[in-house]
Amino acid sequence: MTLRGRAHKFGNNVNTDYIIASKYKSRELDYNELAKHVMEDAAPGFYSRLSPGDFLLAGGHFGCGPCTSHTPRVINAAGGYAGQGQEDRPPVLRARPHPGRPVRSA
């Protein structure tokens, strides 16, 4: 399996509130609208730099923090895939292009 796309790297401890801020999750249910705010607090304007098939790569504890089903759905709605950190949270793993097969191991 060959995957192609740009890699957008983030550091360790990227929690679910960095992936999609709580201020949006509480008032919006449309994942396509939520996708416009993906990684907004960590990298302002990130959505405009994300292209379909791009990857979000992070170090350890990617997706730590409050467990939410919004996280993988927002990443997928934005057209991206989540990479594997050292200790991904299970909800974030569902944003992989092929669940169960790591995109990248740290």
mmCIF file of N, CA and C in Angstrom:
data_model
loop_
_atom_site.group_PDB
_atom_site.id
_atom_site.type_symbol
_atom_site.label_atom_id
_atom_site.label_comp_id
_atom_site.label_asym_id
_atom_site.label_seq_id
_atom_site.Cartn_x
_atom_site.Cartn_y
_atom_site.Cartn_z
ATOM 1 N N MET A 1 0.847 -1.172 0.000
ATOM 2 C CA MET A 1 0.000 0.000 0.000
ATOM 3 C C MET A 1 0.894 1.237 0.000
ATOM 4 N N THR A 2 0.737 2.066 -0.996
ATOM 5 C CA THR A 2 1.483 3.310 -1.089
ATOM 6 C C THR A 2 0.540 4.464 -0.807
ATOM 7 N N LEU A 3 0.941 5.301 0.125
ATOM 8 C CA LEU A 3 0.147 6.473 0.474
ATOM 9 C C LEU A 3 0.913 7.714 0.064
ATOM 10 N N ARG A 4 0.217 8.655 -0.539
ATOM 11 C CA ARG A 4 0.858 9.891 -0.971
ATOM 12 C C ARG A 4 0.093 11.073 -0.415
ATOM 13 N N GLY A 5 0.824 12.089 -0.051
ATOM 14 C CA GLY A 5 0.242 13.307 0.490
ATOM 15 C C GLY A 5 1.301 14.052 1.273
ATOM 16 N N ARG A 6 1.029 15.293 1.574
ATOM 17 C CA ARG A 6 1.965 16.084 2.378
ATOM 18 C C ARG A 6 1.824 15.700 3.842
ATOM 19 N N ALA A 7 2.922 15.788 4.563
ATOM 20 C CA ALA A 7 2.916 15.516 5.998
ATOM 21 C C ALA A 7 2.967 16.839 6.757
ATOM 22 N N HIS A 8 2.046 17.016 7.661
ATOM 23 C CA HIS A 8 2.013 18.186 8.541
ATOM 24 C C HIS A 8 2.381 17.682 9.924
ATOM 25 N N LYS A 9 3.548 18.072 10.409
ATOM 26 C CA LYS A 9 4.069 17.536 11.660
ATOM 27 C C LYS A 9 3.705 18.421 12.846
ATOM 28 N N PHE A 10 3.307 17.751 13.909
ATOM 29 C CA PHE A 10 3.023 18.398 15.182
ATOM 30 C C PHE A 10 3.833 17.665 16.243
ATOM 31 N N GLY A 11 4.033 18.269 17.376
ATOM 32 C CA GLY A 11 4.850 17.679 18.433
ATOM 33 C C GLY A 11 4.103 16.659 19.280
ATOM 34 N N ASN A 12 4.591 16.460 20.472
ATOM 35 C CA ASN A 12 3.982 15.536 21.429
ATOM 36 C C ASN A 12 2.787 16.185 22.115
ATOM 37 N N ASN A 13 1.955 15.349 22.704
ATOM 38 C CA ASN A 13 0.839 15.781 23.552
ATOM 39 C C ASN A 13 -0.170 16.660 22.822
ATOM 40 N N VAL A 14 -0.505 16.308 21.603
ATOM 41 C CA VAL A 14 -1.538 17.023 20.854
ATOM 42 C C VAL A 14 -2.873 16.448 21.310
ATOM 43 N N ASN A 15 -3.564 17.190 22.170
ATOM 44 C CA ASN A 15 -4.808 16.643 22.708
ATOM 45 C C ASN A 15 -5.998 16.920 21.792
ATOM 46 N N THR A 16 -7.117 16.312 22.117
ATOM 47 C CA THR A 16 -8.293 16.415 21.260
ATOM 48 C C THR A 16 -8.800 17.844 21.133
ATOM 49 N N ASP A 17 -8.535 18.689 22.133
ATOM 50 C CA ASP A 17 -8.968 20.080 22.041
ATOM 51 C C ASP A 17 -8.110 20.880 21.070
ATOM 52 N N TYR A 18 -6.887 20.441 20.799
ATOM 53 C CA TYR A 18 -6.084 21.074 19.751
ATOM 54 C C TYR A 18 -6.562 20.615 18.375
ATOM 55 N N ILE A 19 -6.983 19.369 18.286
ATOM 56 C CA ILE A 19 -7.446 18.841 16.998
ATOM 57 C C ILE A 19 -8.739 19.539 16.594
ATOM 58 N N ILE A 20 -9.687 19.628 17.517
ATOM 59 C CA ILE A 20 -10.903 20.412 17.294
ATOM 60 C C ILE A 20 -11.317 21.020 18.634
ATOM 61 N N ALA A 21 -11.319 22.332 18.706
ATOM 62 C CA ALA A 21 -11.576 23.044 19.958
ATOM 63 C C ALA A 21 -12.996 22.806 20.468
ATOM 64 N N SER A 22 -13.114 22.719 21.777
ATOM 65 C CA SER A 22 -14.414 22.496 22.418
ATOM 66 C C SER A 22 -15.428 23.573 22.074
ATOM 67 N N LYS A 23 -14.955 24.802 21.862
ATOM 68 C CA LYS A 23 -15.890 25.897 21.569
ATOM 69 C C LYS A 23 -16.680 25.641 20.286
ATOM 70 N N TYR A 24 -16.130 24.833 19.381
ATOM 71 C CA TYR A 24 -16.845 24.493 18.147
ATOM 72 C C TYR A 24 -17.665 23.220 18.310
ATOM 73 N N LYS A 25 -17.127 22.238 19.030
ATOM 74 C CA LYS A 25 -17.833 20.967 19.220
ATOM 75 C C LYS A 25 -19.171 21.162 19.905
ATOM 76 N N SER A 26 -19.245 22.139 20.796
ATOM 77 C CA SER A 26 -20.467 22.326 21.570
ATOM 78 C C SER A 26 -21.580 23.020 20.797
ATOM 79 N N ARG A 27 -21.254 23.670 19.670
ATOM 80 C CA ARG A 27 -22.310 24.414 18.961
ATOM 81 C C ARG A 27 -22.513 23.980 17.515
ATOM 82 N N GLU A 28 -21.709 23.047 17.046
ATOM 83 C CA GLU A 28 -21.800 22.634 15.640
ATOM 84 C C GLU A 28 -21.813 21.116 15.529
ATOM 85 N N LEU A 29 -22.715 20.592 14.725
ATOM 86 C CA LEU A 29 -22.805 19.143 14.542
ATOM 87 C C LEU A 29 -22.384 18.694 13.146
ATOM 88 N N ASP A 30 -22.222 19.610 12.233
ATOM 89 C CA ASP A 30 -21.837 19.279 10.866
ATOM 90 C C ASP A 30 -20.320 19.126 10.793
ATOM 91 N N TYR A 31 -19.853 17.905 10.524
ATOM 92 C CA TYR A 31 -18.411 17.645 10.519
ATOM 93 C C TYR A 31 -17.683 18.415 9.425
ATOM 94 N N ASN A 32 -18.343 18.708 8.330
ATOM 95 C CA ASN A 32 -17.705 19.501 7.278
ATOM 96 C C ASN A 32 -17.450 20.933 7.739
ATOM 97 N N GLU A 33 -18.351 21.465 8.542
ATOM 98 C CA GLU A 33 -18.146 22.798 9.118
ATOM 99 C C GLU A 33 -17.084 22.754 10.213
ATOM 100 N N LEU A 34 -17.125 21.716 11.052
ATOM 101 C CA LEU A 34 -16.113 21.570 12.099
ATOM 102 C C LEU A 34 -14.718 21.421 11.496
ATOM 103 N N ALA A 35 -14.634 20.764 10.348
ATOM 104 C CA ALA A 35 -13.340 20.535 9.697
ATOM 105 C C ALA A 35 -12.620 21.848 9.390
ATOM 106 N N LYS A 36 -13.355 22.906 9.175
ATOM 107 C CA LYS A 36 -12.749 24.207 8.881
ATOM 108 C C LYS A 36 -11.948 24.749 10.063
ATOM 109 N N HIS A 37 -12.116 24.127 11.223
ATOM 110 C CA HIS A 37 -11.423 24.570 12.434
ATOM 111 C C HIS A 37 -10.415 23.540 12.939
ATOM 112 N N VAL A 38 -10.116 22.518 12.143
ATOM 113 C CA VAL A 38 -9.182 21.470 12.571
ATOM 114 C C VAL A 38 -7.802 22.074 12.855
ATOM 115 N N MET A 39 -7.242 21.738 13.992
ATOM 116 C CA MET A 39 -5.912 22.170 14.445
ATOM 117 C C MET A 39 -5.779 23.694 14.544
ATOM 118 N N GLU A 40 -6.883 24.391 14.597
ATOM 119 C CA GLU A 40 -6.887 25.859 14.594
ATOM 120 C C GLU A 40 -6.116 26.465 15.766
ATOM 121 N N ASP A 41 -6.251 25.892 16.956
ATOM 122 C CA ASP A 41 -5.557 26.456 18.121
ATOM 123 C C ASP A 41 -4.058 26.165 18.078
ATOM 124 N N ALA A 42 -3.666 25.051 17.501
ATOM 125 C CA ALA A 42 -2.249 24.689 17.416
ATOM 126 C C ALA A 42 -1.558 25.384 16.244
ATOM 127 N N ALA A 43 -2.292 25.574 15.153
ATOM 128 C CA ALA A 43 -1.718 26.174 13.939
ATOM 129 C C ALA A 43 -2.798 26.990 13.240
ATOM 130 N N PRO A 44 -2.956 28.268 13.602
ATOM 131 C CA PRO A 44 -3.994 29.094 12.977
ATOM 132 C C PRO A 44 -3.927 29.043 11.448
ATOM 133 N N GLY A 45 -5.085 28.882 10.823
ATOM 134 C CA GLY A 45 -5.162 28.812 9.369
ATOM 135 C C GLY A 45 -4.782 27.461 8.789
ATOM 136 N N PHE A 46 -4.661 26.464 9.642
ATOM 137 C CA PHE A 46 -4.207 25.143 9.189
ATOM 138 C C PHE A 46 -5.120 24.549 8.112
ATOM 139 N N TYR A 47 -6.418 24.684 8.267
ATOM 140 C CA TYR A 47 -7.354 24.084 7.313
ATOM 141 C C TYR A 47 -7.082 24.548 5.884
ATOM 142 N N SER A 48 -6.703 25.791 5.708
ATOM 143 C CA SER A 48 -6.454 26.309 4.355
ATOM 144 C C SER A 48 -5.185 25.708 3.737
ATOM 145 N N ARG A 49 -4.307 25.150 4.555
ATOM 146 C CA ARG A 49 -3.087 24.509 4.053
ATOM 147 C C ARG A 49 -3.251 23.003 3.867
ATOM 148 N N LEU A 50 -4.358 22.446 4.329
ATOM 149 C CA LEU A 50 -4.596 21.004 4.273
ATOM 150 C C LEU A 50 -5.272 20.626 2.963
ATOM 151 N N SER A 51 -4.710 19.653 2.280
ATOM 152 C CA SER A 51 -5.282 19.157 1.027
ATOM 153 C C SER A 51 -5.775 17.728 1.231
ATOM 154 N N PRO A 52 -6.765 17.289 0.460
ATOM 155 C CA PRO A 52 -7.232 15.909 0.595
ATOM 156 C C PRO A 52 -6.068 14.926 0.462
ATOM 157 N N GLY A 53 -6.008 13.984 1.392
ATOM 158 C CA GLY A 53 -4.961 12.976 1.380
ATOM 159 C C GLY A 53 -3.724 13.342 2.173
ATOM 160 N N ASP A 54 -3.678 14.561 2.741
ATOM 161 C CA ASP A 54 -2.552 14.955 3.570
ATOM 162 C C ASP A 54 -2.590 14.203 4.900
ATOM 163 N N PHE A 55 -1.452 14.205 5.588
ATOM 164 C CA PHE A 55 -1.321 13.484 6.850
ATOM 165 C C PHE A 55 -1.022 14.437 7.989
ATOM 166 N N LEU A 56 -1.633 14.175 9.134
ATOM 167 C CA LEU A 56 -1.308 14.857 10.375
ATOM 168 C C LEU A 56 -0.448 13.884 11.161
ATOM 169 N N LEU A 57 0.803 14.226 11.376
ATOM 170 C CA LEU A 57 1.722 13.377 12.108
ATOM 171 C C LEU A 57 2.082 14.047 13.414
ATOM 172 N N ALA A 58 2.082 13.273 14.467
ATOM 173 C CA ALA A 58 2.422 13.822 15.775
ATOM 174 C C ALA A 58 3.198 12.786 16.563
ATOM 175 N N GLY A 59 3.832 13.239 17.629
ATOM 176 C CA GLY A 59 4.611 12.358 18.478
ATOM 177 C C GLY A 59 3.730 11.636 19.476
ATOM 178 N N GLY A 60 4.276 11.392 20.635
ATOM 179 C CA GLY A 60 3.561 10.659 21.665
ATOM 180 C C GLY A 60 2.316 11.359 22.148
ATOM 181 N N HIS A 61 1.371 10.570 22.552
ATOM 182 C CA HIS A 61 0.108 11.038 23.129
ATOM 183 C C HIS A 61 -0.745 11.853 22.162
ATOM 184 N N PHE A 62 -0.724 11.513 20.896
ATOM 185 C CA PHE A 62 -1.592 12.184 19.922
ATOM 186 C C PHE A 62 -3.033 11.816 20.228
ATOM 187 N N GLY A 63 -3.859 12.810 20.461
ATOM 188 C CA GLY A 63 -5.260 12.562 20.784
ATOM 189 C C GLY A 63 -5.515 12.371 22.265
ATOM 190 N N CYS A 64 -4.553 12.757 23.121
ATOM 191 C CA CYS A 64 -4.777 12.639 24.553
ATOM 192 C C CYS A 64 -5.823 13.668 24.970
ATOM 193 N N GLY A 65 -6.344 13.524 26.141
ATOM 194 C CA GLY A 65 -7.363 14.443 26.624
ATOM 195 C C GLY A 65 -8.729 13.806 26.564
ATOM 196 N N PRO A 66 -9.767 14.619 26.581
ATOM 197 C CA PRO A 66 -11.118 14.060 26.610
ATOM 198 C C PRO A 66 -11.395 13.208 25.374
ATOM 199 N N CYS A 67 -11.914 12.038 25.610
ATOM 200 C CA CYS A 67 -12.240 11.123 24.512
ATOM 201 C C CYS A 67 -13.504 11.640 23.814
ATOM 202 N N THR A 68 -13.429 11.771 22.522
ATOM 203 C CA THR A 68 -14.570 12.279 21.768
ATOM 204 C C THR A 68 -14.636 11.631 20.398
ATOM 205 N N SER A 69 -15.812 11.349 19.945
ATOM 206 C CA SER A 69 -15.971 10.758 18.611
ATOM 207 C C SER A 69 -15.809 11.800 17.518
ATOM 208 N N HIS A 70 -15.818 13.085 17.880
ATOM 209 C CA HIS A 70 -15.656 14.149 16.890
ATOM 210 C C HIS A 70 -14.276 14.120 16.238
ATOM 211 N N THR A 71 -13.265 13.784 17.010
ATOM 212 C CA THR A 71 -11.886 13.934 16.555
ATOM 213 C C THR A 71 -11.585 13.228 15.235
ATOM 214 N N PRO A 72 -11.763 11.907 15.110
ATOM 215 C CA PRO A 72 -11.441 11.269 13.833
ATOM 216 C C PRO A 72 -12.358 11.723 12.705
ATOM 217 N N ARG A 73 -13.604 12.019 13.016
ATOM 218 C CA ARG A 73 -14.547 12.448 11.979
ATOM 219 C C ARG A 73 -14.177 13.817 11.421
ATOM 220 N N VAL A 74 -13.698 14.697 12.275
ATOM 221 C CA VAL A 74 -13.294 16.028 11.820
ATOM 222 C C VAL A 74 -12.037 15.928 10.958
ATOM 223 N N ILE A 75 -11.071 15.105 11.370
ATOM 224 C CA ILE A 75 -9.858 14.919 10.572
ATOM 225 C C ILE A 75 -10.218 14.367 9.198
ATOM 226 N N ASN A 76 -11.081 13.372 9.160
ATOM 227 C CA ASN A 76 -11.495 12.790 7.880
ATOM 228 C C ASN A 76 -12.300 13.775 7.039
ATOM 229 N N ALA A 77 -13.172 14.552 7.664
ATOM 230 C CA ALA A 77 -13.965 15.533 6.918
ATOM 231 C C ALA A 77 -13.065 16.604 6.311
ATOM 232 N N ALA A 78 -11.939 16.891 6.968
ATOM 233 C CA ALA A 78 -10.991 17.877 6.445
ATOM 234 C C ALA A 78 -10.178 17.308 5.288
ATOM 235 N N GLY A 79 -10.277 15.999 5.080
ATOM 236 C CA GLY A 79 -9.560 15.363 3.977
ATOM 237 C C GLY A 79 -8.220 14.796 4.377
ATOM 238 N N GLY A 80 -7.898 14.843 5.663
ATOM 239 C CA GLY A 80 -6.605 14.355 6.117
ATOM 240 C C GLY A 80 -6.686 13.011 6.793
ATOM 241 N N TYR A 81 -5.524 12.469 7.080
ATOM 242 C CA TYR A 81 -5.388 11.227 7.823
ATOM 243 C C TYR A 81 -4.511 11.490 9.029
ATOM 244 N N ALA A 82 -4.755 10.792 10.106
ATOM 245 C CA ALA A 82 -3.923 10.943 11.300
ATOM 246 C C ALA A 82 -2.801 9.931 11.283
ATOM 247 N N GLY A 83 -1.613 10.396 11.623
ATOM 248 C CA GLY A 83 -0.470 9.506 11.747
ATOM 249 C C GLY A 83 -0.417 8.926 13.142
ATOM 250 N N GLN A 84 0.434 7.960 13.331
ATOM 251 C CA GLN A 84 0.517 7.285 14.615
ATOM 252 C C GLN A 84 1.634 7.850 15.462
ATOM 253 N N GLY A 85 1.286 8.297 16.630
ATOM 254 C CA GLY A 85 2.282 8.689 17.608
ATOM 255 C C GLY A 85 2.678 7.470 18.418
ATOM 256 N N GLN A 86 3.452 7.677 19.442
ATOM 257 C CA GLN A 86 3.899 6.557 20.262
ATOM 258 C C GLN A 86 2.754 5.932 21.025
ATOM 259 N N GLU A 87 1.793 6.724 21.447
ATOM 260 C CA GLU A 87 0.693 6.211 22.255
ATOM 261 C C GLU A 87 -0.614 6.865 21.821
ATOM 262 N N ASP A 88 -1.056 6.561 20.611
ATOM 263 C CA ASP A 88 -2.307 7.141 20.127
ATOM 264 C C ASP A 88 -3.482 6.688 20.971
ATOM 265 N N ARG A 89 -4.464 7.546 21.072
ATOM 266 C CA ARG A 89 -5.723 7.180 21.700
ATOM 267 C C ARG A 89 -6.572 6.451 20.671
ATOM 268 N N PRO A 90 -7.308 5.440 21.058
ATOM 269 C CA PRO A 90 -8.119 4.685 20.098
ATOM 270 C C PRO A 90 -9.026 5.513 19.196
ATOM 271 N N PRO A 91 -9.707 6.592 19.670
ATOM 272 C CA PRO A 91 -10.556 7.347 18.743
ATOM 273 C C PRO A 91 -9.778 7.968 17.591
ATOM 274 N N VAL A 92 -8.544 8.386 17.845
ATOM 275 C CA VAL A 92 -7.754 9.011 16.799
ATOM 276 C C VAL A 92 -7.312 7.976 15.776
ATOM 277 N N LEU A 93 -7.110 6.750 16.198
ATOM 278 C CA LEU A 93 -6.690 5.693 15.280
ATOM 279 C C LEU A 93 -7.704 5.493 14.159
ATOM 280 N N ARG A 94 -8.967 5.793 14.415
ATOM 281 C CA ARG A 94 -9.998 5.606 13.393
ATOM 282 C C ARG A 94 -9.864 6.611 12.248
ATOM 283 N N ALA A 95 -8.988 7.599 12.380
ATOM 284 C CA ALA A 95 -8.789 8.581 11.320
ATOM 285 C C ALA A 95 -7.690 8.138 10.353
ATOM 286 N N ARG A 96 -7.183 6.934 10.534
ATOM 287 C CA ARG A 96 -6.158 6.418 9.626
ATOM 288 C C ARG A 96 -6.804 5.977 8.321
ATOM 289 N N PRO A 97 -6.031 5.986 7.232
ATOM 290 C CA PRO A 97 -6.593 5.553 5.964
ATOM 291 C C PRO A 97 -6.921 4.077 5.941
ATOM 292 N N HIS A 98 -6.232 3.279 6.715
ATOM 293 C CA HIS A 98 -6.484 1.855 6.819
ATOM 294 C C HIS A 98 -6.387 1.499 8.298
ATOM 295 N N PRO A 99 -7.513 1.496 9.029
ATOM 296 C CA PRO A 99 -7.468 1.245 10.462
ATOM 297 C C PRO A 99 -6.709 -0.039 10.773
ATOM 298 N N GLY A 100 -5.892 0.037 11.806
ATOM 299 C CA GLY A 100 -5.125 -1.120 12.212
ATOM 300 C C GLY A 100 -3.750 -1.195 11.588
ATOM 301 N N ARG A 101 -3.501 -0.417 10.564
ATOM 302 C CA ARG A 101 -2.191 -0.385 9.924
ATOM 303 C C ARG A 101 -1.607 1.002 10.140
ATOM 304 N N PRO A 102 -0.508 1.106 10.907
ATOM 305 C CA PRO A 102 0.028 2.436 11.201
ATOM 306 C C PRO A 102 0.529 3.149 9.962
ATOM 307 N N VAL A 103 0.292 4.442 9.912
ATOM 308 C CA VAL A 103 0.810 5.271 8.834
ATOM 309 C C VAL A 103 2.288 5.519 9.103
ATOM 310 N N ARG A 104 2.612 5.791 10.337
ATOM 311 C CA ARG A 104 3.994 6.054 10.720
ATOM 312 C C ARG A 104 4.128 5.725 12.195
ATOM 313 N N SER A 105 5.146 5.016 12.551
ATOM 314 C CA SER A 105 5.406 4.736 13.969
ATOM 315 C C SER A 105 6.526 5.627 14.439
ATOM 316 N N ALA A 106 6.310 6.254 15.580
ATOM 317 C CA ALA A 106 7.336 7.143 16.129
ATOM 318 C C ALA A 106 8.373 6.334 16.892
#
